[in-house]
CSV table of C-alpha atoms and ligand atoms in Angstrom, one decimal:
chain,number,residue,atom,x,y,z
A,16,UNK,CA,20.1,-36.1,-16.9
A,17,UNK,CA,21.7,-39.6,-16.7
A,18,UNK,CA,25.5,-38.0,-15.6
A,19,UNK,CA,23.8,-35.5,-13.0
A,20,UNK,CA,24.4,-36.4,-9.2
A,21,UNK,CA,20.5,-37.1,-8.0
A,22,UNK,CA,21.0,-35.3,-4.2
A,23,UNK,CA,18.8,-35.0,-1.2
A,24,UNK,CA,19.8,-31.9,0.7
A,25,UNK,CA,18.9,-32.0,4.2
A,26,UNK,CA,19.3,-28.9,6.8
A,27,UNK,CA,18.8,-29.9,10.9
A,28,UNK,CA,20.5,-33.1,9.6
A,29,UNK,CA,22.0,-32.8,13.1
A,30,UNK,CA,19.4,-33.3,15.2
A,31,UNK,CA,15.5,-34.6,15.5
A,32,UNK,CA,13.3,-34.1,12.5
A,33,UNK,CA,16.2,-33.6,10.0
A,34,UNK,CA,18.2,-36.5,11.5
A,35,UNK,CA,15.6,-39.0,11.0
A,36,UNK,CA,14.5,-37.5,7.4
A,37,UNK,CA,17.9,-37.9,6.2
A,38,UNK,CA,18.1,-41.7,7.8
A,39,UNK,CA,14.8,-42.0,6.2
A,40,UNK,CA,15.7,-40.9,2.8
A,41,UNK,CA,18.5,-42.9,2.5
A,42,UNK,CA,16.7,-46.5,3.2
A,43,UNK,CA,13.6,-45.6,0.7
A,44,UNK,CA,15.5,-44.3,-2.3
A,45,UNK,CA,17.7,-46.9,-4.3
A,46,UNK,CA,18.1,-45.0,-8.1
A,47,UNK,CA,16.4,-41.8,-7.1
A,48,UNK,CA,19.2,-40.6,-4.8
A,49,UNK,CA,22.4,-40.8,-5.4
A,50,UNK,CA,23.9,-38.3,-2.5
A,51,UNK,CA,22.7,-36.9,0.7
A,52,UNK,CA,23.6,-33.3,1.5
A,53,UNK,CA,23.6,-32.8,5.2
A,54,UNK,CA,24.1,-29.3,6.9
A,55,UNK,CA,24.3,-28.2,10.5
A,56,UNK,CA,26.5,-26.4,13.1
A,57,UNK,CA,27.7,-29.3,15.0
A,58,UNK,CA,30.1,-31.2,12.5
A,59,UNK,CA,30.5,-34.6,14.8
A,60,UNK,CA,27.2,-35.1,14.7
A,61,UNK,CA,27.2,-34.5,11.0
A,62,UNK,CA,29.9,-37.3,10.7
A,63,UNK,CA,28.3,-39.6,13.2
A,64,UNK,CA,25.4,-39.5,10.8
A,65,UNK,CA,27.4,-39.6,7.4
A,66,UNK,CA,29.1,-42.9,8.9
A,67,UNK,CA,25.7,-44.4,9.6
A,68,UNK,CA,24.1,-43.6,6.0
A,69,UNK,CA,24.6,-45.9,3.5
A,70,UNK,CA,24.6,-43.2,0.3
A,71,UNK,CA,27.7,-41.1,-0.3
A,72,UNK,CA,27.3,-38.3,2.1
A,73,UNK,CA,28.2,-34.7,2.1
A,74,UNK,CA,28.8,-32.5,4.5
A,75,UNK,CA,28.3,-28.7,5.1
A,76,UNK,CA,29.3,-28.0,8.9
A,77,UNK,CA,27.7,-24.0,8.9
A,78,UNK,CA,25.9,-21.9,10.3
A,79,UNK,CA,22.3,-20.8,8.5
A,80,UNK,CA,22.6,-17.6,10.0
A,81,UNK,CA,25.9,-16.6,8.2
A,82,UNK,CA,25.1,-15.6,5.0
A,83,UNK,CA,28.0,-17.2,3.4
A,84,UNK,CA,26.6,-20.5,4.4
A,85,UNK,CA,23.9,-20.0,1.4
A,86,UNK,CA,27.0,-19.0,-0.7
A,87,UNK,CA,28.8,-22.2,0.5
A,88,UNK,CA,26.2,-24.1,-1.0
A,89,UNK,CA,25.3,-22.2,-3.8
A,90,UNK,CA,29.0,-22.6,-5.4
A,91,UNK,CA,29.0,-26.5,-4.4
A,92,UNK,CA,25.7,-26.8,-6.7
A,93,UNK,CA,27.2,-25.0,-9.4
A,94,UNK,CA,30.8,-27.0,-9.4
A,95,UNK,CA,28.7,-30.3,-9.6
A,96,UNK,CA,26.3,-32.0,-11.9
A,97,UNK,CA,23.6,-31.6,-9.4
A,98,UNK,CA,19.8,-32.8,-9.9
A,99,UNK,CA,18.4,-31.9,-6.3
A,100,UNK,CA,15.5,-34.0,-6.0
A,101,UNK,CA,14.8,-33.2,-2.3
A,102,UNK,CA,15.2,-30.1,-0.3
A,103,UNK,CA,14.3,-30.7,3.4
A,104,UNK,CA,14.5,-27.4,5.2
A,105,UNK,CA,14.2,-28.5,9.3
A,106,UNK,CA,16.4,-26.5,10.7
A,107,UNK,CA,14.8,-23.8,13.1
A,108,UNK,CA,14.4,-23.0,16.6
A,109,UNK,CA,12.1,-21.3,18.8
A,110,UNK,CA,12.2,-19.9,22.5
A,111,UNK,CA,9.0,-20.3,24.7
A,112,UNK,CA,9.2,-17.0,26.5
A,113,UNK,CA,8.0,-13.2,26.1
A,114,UNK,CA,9.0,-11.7,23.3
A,115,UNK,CA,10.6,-8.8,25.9
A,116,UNK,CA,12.5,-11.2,27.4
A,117,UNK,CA,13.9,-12.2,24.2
A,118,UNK,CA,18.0,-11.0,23.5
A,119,UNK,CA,18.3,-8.7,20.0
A,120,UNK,CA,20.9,-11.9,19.0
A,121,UNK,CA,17.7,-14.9,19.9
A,122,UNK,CA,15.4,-12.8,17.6
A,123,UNK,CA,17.8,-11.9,14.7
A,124,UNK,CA,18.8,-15.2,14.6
A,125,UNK,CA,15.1,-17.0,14.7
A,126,UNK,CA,13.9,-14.7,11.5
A,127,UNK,CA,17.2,-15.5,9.8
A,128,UNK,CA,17.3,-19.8,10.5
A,129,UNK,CA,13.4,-20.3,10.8
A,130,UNK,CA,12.7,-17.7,7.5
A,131,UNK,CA,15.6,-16.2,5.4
A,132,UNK,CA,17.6,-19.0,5.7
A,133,UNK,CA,14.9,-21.7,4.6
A,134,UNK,CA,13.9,-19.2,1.5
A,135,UNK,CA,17.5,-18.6,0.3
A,136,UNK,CA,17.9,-22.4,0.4
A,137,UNK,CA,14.8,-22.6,-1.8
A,138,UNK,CA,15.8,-19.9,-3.9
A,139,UNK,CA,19.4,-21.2,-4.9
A,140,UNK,CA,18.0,-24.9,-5.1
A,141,UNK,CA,15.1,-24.6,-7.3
A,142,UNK,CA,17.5,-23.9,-10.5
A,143,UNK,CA,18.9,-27.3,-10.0
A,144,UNK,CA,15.1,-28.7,-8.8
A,145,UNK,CA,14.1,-31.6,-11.4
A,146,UNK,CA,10.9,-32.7,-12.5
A,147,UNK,CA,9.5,-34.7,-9.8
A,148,UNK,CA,11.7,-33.6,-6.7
A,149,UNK,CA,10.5,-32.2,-3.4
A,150,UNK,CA,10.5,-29.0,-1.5
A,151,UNK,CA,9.8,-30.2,2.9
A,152,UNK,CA,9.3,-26.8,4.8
A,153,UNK,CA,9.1,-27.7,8.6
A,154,UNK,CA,6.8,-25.6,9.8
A,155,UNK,CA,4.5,-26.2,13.1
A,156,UNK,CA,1.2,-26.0,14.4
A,157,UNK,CA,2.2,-22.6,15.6
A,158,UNK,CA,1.6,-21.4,12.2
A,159,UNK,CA,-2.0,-21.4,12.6
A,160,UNK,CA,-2.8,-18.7,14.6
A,161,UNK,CA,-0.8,-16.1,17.1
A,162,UNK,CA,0.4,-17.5,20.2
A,163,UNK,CA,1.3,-14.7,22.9
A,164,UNK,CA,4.4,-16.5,25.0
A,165,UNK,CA,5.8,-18.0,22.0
A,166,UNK,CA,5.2,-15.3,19.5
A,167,UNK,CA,8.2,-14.8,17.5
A,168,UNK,CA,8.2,-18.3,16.5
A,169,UNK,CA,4.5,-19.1,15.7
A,170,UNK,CA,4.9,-15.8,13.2
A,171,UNK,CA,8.5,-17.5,11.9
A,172,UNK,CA,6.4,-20.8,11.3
A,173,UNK,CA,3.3,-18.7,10.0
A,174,UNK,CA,5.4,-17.4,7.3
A,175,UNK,CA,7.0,-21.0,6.8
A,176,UNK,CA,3.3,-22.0,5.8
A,177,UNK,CA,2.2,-18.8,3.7
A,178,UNK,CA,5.2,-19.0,1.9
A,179,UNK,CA,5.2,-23.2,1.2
A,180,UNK,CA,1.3,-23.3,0.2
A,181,UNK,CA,2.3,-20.1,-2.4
A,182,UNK,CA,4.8,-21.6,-3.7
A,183,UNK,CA,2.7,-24.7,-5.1
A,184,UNK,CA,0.8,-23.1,-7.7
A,185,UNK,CA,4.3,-21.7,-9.3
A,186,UNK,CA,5.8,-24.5,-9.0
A,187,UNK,CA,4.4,-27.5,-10.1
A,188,UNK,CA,3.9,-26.7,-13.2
A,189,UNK,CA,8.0,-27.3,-13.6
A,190,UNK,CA,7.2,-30.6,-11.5
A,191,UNK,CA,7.9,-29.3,-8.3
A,192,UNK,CA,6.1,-30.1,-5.3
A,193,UNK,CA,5.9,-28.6,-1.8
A,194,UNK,CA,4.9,-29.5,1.5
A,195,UNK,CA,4.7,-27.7,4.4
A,196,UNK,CA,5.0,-29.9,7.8
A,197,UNK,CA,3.2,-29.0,10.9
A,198,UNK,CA,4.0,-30.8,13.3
A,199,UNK,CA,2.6,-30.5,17.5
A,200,UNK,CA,5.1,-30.7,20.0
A,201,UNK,CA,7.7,-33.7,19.8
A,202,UNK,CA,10.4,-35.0,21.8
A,203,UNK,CA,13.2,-33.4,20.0
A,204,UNK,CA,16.1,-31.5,21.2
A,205,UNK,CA,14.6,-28.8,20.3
A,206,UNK,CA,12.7,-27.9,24.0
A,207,UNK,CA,16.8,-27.5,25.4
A,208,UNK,CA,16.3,-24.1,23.7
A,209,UNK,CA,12.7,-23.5,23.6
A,210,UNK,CA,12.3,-24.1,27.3
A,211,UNK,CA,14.3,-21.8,29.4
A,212,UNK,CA,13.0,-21.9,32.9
A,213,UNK,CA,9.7,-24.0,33.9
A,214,UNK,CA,7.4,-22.1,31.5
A,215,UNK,CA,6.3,-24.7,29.0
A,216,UNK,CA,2.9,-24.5,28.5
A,217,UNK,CA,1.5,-27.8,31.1
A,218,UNK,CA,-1.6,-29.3,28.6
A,219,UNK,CA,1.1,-29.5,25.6
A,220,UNK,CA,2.6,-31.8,27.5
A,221,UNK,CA,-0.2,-34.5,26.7
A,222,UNK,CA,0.0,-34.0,22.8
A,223,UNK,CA,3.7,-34.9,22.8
A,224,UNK,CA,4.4,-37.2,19.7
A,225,UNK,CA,7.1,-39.5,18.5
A,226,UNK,CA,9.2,-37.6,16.2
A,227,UNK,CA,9.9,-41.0,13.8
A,228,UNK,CA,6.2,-40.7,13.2
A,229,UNK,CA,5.9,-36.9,12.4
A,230,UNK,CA,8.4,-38.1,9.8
A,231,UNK,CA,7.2,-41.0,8.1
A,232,UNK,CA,4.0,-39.4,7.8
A,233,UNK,CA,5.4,-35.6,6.6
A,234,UNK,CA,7.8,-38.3,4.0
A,235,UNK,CA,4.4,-40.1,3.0
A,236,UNK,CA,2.6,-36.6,1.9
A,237,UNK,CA,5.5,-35.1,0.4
A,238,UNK,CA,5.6,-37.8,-1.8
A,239,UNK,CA,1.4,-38.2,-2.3
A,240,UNK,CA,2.1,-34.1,-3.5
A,241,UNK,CA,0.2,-33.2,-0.6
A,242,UNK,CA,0.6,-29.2,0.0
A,243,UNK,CA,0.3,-29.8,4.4
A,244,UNK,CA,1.2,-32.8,6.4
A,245,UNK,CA,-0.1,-32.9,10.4
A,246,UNK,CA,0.6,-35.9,12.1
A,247,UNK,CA,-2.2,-36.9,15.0
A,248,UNK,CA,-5.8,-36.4,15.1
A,249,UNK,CA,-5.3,-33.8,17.9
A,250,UNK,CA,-3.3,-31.2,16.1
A,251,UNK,CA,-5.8,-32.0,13.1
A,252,UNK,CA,-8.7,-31.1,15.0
A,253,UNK,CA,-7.0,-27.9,16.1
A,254,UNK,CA,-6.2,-27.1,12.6
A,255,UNK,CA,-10.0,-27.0,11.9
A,256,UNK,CA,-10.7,-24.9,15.0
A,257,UNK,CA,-8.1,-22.3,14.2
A,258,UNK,CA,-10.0,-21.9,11.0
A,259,UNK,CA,-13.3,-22.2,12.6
A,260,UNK,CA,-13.1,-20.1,15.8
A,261,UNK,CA,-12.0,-16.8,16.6
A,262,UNK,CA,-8.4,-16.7,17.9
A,263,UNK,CA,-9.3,-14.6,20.5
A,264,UNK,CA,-11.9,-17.2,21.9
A,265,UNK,CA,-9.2,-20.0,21.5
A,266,UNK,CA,-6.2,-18.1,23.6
A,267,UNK,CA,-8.8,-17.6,25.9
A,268,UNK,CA,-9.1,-21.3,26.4
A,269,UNK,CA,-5.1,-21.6,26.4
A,270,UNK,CA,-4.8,-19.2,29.3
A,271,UNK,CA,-7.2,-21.6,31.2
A,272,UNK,CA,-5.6,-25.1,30.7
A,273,UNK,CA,-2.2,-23.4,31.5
A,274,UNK,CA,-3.7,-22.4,34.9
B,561,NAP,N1,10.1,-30.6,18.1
B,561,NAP,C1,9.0,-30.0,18.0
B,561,NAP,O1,8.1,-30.1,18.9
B,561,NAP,C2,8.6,-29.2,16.8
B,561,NAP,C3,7.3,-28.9,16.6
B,561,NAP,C4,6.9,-28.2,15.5
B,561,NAP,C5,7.9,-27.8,14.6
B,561,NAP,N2,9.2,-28.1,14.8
B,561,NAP,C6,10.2,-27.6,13.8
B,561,NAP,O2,10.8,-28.7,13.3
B,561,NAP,C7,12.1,-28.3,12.8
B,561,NAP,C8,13.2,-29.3,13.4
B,561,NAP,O3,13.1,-29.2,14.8
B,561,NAP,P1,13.5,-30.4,15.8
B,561,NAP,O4,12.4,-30.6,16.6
B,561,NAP,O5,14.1,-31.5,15.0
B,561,NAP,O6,14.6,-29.6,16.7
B,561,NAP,P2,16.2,-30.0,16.9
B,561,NAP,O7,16.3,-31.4,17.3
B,561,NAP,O8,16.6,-28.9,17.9
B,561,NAP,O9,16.8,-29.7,15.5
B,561,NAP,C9,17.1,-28.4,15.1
B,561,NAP,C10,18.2,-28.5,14.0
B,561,NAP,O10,18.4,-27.2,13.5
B,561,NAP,C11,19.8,-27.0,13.4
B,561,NAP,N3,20.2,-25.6,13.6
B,561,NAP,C12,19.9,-24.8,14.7
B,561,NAP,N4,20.4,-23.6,14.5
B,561,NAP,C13,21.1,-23.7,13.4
B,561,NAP,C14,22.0,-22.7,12.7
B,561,NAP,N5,22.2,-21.5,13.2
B,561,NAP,N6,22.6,-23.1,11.5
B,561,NAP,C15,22.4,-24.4,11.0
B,561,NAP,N7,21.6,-25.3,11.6
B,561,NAP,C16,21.0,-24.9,12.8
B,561,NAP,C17,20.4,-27.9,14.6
B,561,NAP,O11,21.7,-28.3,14.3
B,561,NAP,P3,23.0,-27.6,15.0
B,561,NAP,O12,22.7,-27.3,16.4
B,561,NAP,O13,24.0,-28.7,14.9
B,561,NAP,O14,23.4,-26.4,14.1
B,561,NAP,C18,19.5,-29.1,14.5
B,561,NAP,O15,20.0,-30.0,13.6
B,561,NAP,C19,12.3,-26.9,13.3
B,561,NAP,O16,12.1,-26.0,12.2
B,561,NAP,C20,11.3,-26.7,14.4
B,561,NAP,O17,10.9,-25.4,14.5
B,561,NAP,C21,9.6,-28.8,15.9
């Protein structure tokens, strides 16, 4: 495997989590990266990143939601001597609001970025995957139980964890490891979408965490092989309660603090 390119591939380089996963990546790793992959829409941002990396950077300035974006990557793995040793999959969005008031465009394109998009990655990656490398699913703390207001998404992110915490069993017997992040709310740009008009839910507000943390500490447990990664003891303790209280009774209690 000596002559095979060692890569990190990182989607949501653009922005927030990704952003600082790929900066992250590229300061821990001297011989086990050679080359950071970085993929989002906005292609200045992509370079304004590539210039500040110190590994040879590459670029893929698509869209998730277009198929051929898969396709685009696909055929760049199979042109090179690839060994992907990371695949970081942040890229998603979500859109506090009823799901009626929802466009059919916002809720195709959620299922595709947050689900189809992240499993097709995985799917053409995991032939070039080498013993040892990483699989990062961002999913979110709305993957533990239903949450009426922002439903779409907490089922986008549910799937996210289903599908990372299955995946471990098949996988690392080949070597392959997988963590699922789950991260509370952080100050990311990803509330300019989420948050349309003034309906963020008001007690979320004090769980807000810094999103260079939620990092270091999902980059810590990938690479302990640990299977879920929640930063904070908050959004731990509401893991346990989803798992120890009825939904029900819970959203009960989130209709109240939002009053
Ligand atoms: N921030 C939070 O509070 C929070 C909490 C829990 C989980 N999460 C999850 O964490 C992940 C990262 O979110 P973030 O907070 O870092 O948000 P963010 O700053 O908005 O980043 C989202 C990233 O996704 C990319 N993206 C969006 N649509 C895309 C598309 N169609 N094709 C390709 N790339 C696309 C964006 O790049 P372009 O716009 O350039 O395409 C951007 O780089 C997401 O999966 C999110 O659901 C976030």
């Amino acid at each position: 495997m000596s002559n095979f390119k060692k890569a990190a591939i990182i989607t949501g380089a653009t922005s927030g989590f990704g952003k600082i996963f790929a900066e992250l990546i590229d300061k821990s790793f001297d011989k086990a990266v050679d080359e950071i992959w970085i993929i989002g829409r906005r292609e200045e941002k992509l370079e304004q990143l590539a210039f500040s990396l110190s590994k040879n950077v590459r670029l893929f300035p698509v869209d998730l939601t277009d198929k051929n974006s898969i396709n685009t990557i696909k055929e760049s793995l199979e042109a090179d001597r690839i060994a992907v040793r990371f695949l970081v999959n942040a890229a998603g969005f979500g859109i506090n609001t009823d799901f009626e008031e929802t466009t059919e465009t916002e809720v195709h394109d959620m299922v595709t970025l947050n689900c189809t998009a992240l499993t097709m990655l995985i799917k053409v990656c995991l032939p070039y995957m080498t013993y040892n490398s990483r699989i990062v699913n961002f999913a979110s703390v709305a993957a533990f139980m239903p949450q009426p207001g922002f439903a779409q998404y907490a089922a986008t992110k549910s799937y996210v964890l289903s599908l990372s915490r299955a995946l471990n069993p098949e996988l690392n017997k080949n070597g392959i490891f997988v963590t699922a992040v789950c991260p509370g709310p952080a100050a990311t740009e990803f509330f300019d979408i989420a948050v349309k008009d003034d309906n963020y839910p008001k007690y979320k507000k004090f769980f807000w965490a810094d999103p260079e943390k939620v990092v270091k500490k999902a980059f810590k447990d990938a690479m302990k092989k640990k299977e879920i990664s929640i930063y904070s003891p908050s959004m731990k303790c509401f893991f346990i309660l989803t798992k120890l209280i009825p939904h029900k009774f819970l959203l009960k209690i989130a209709k109240y603090l939002n009053n």
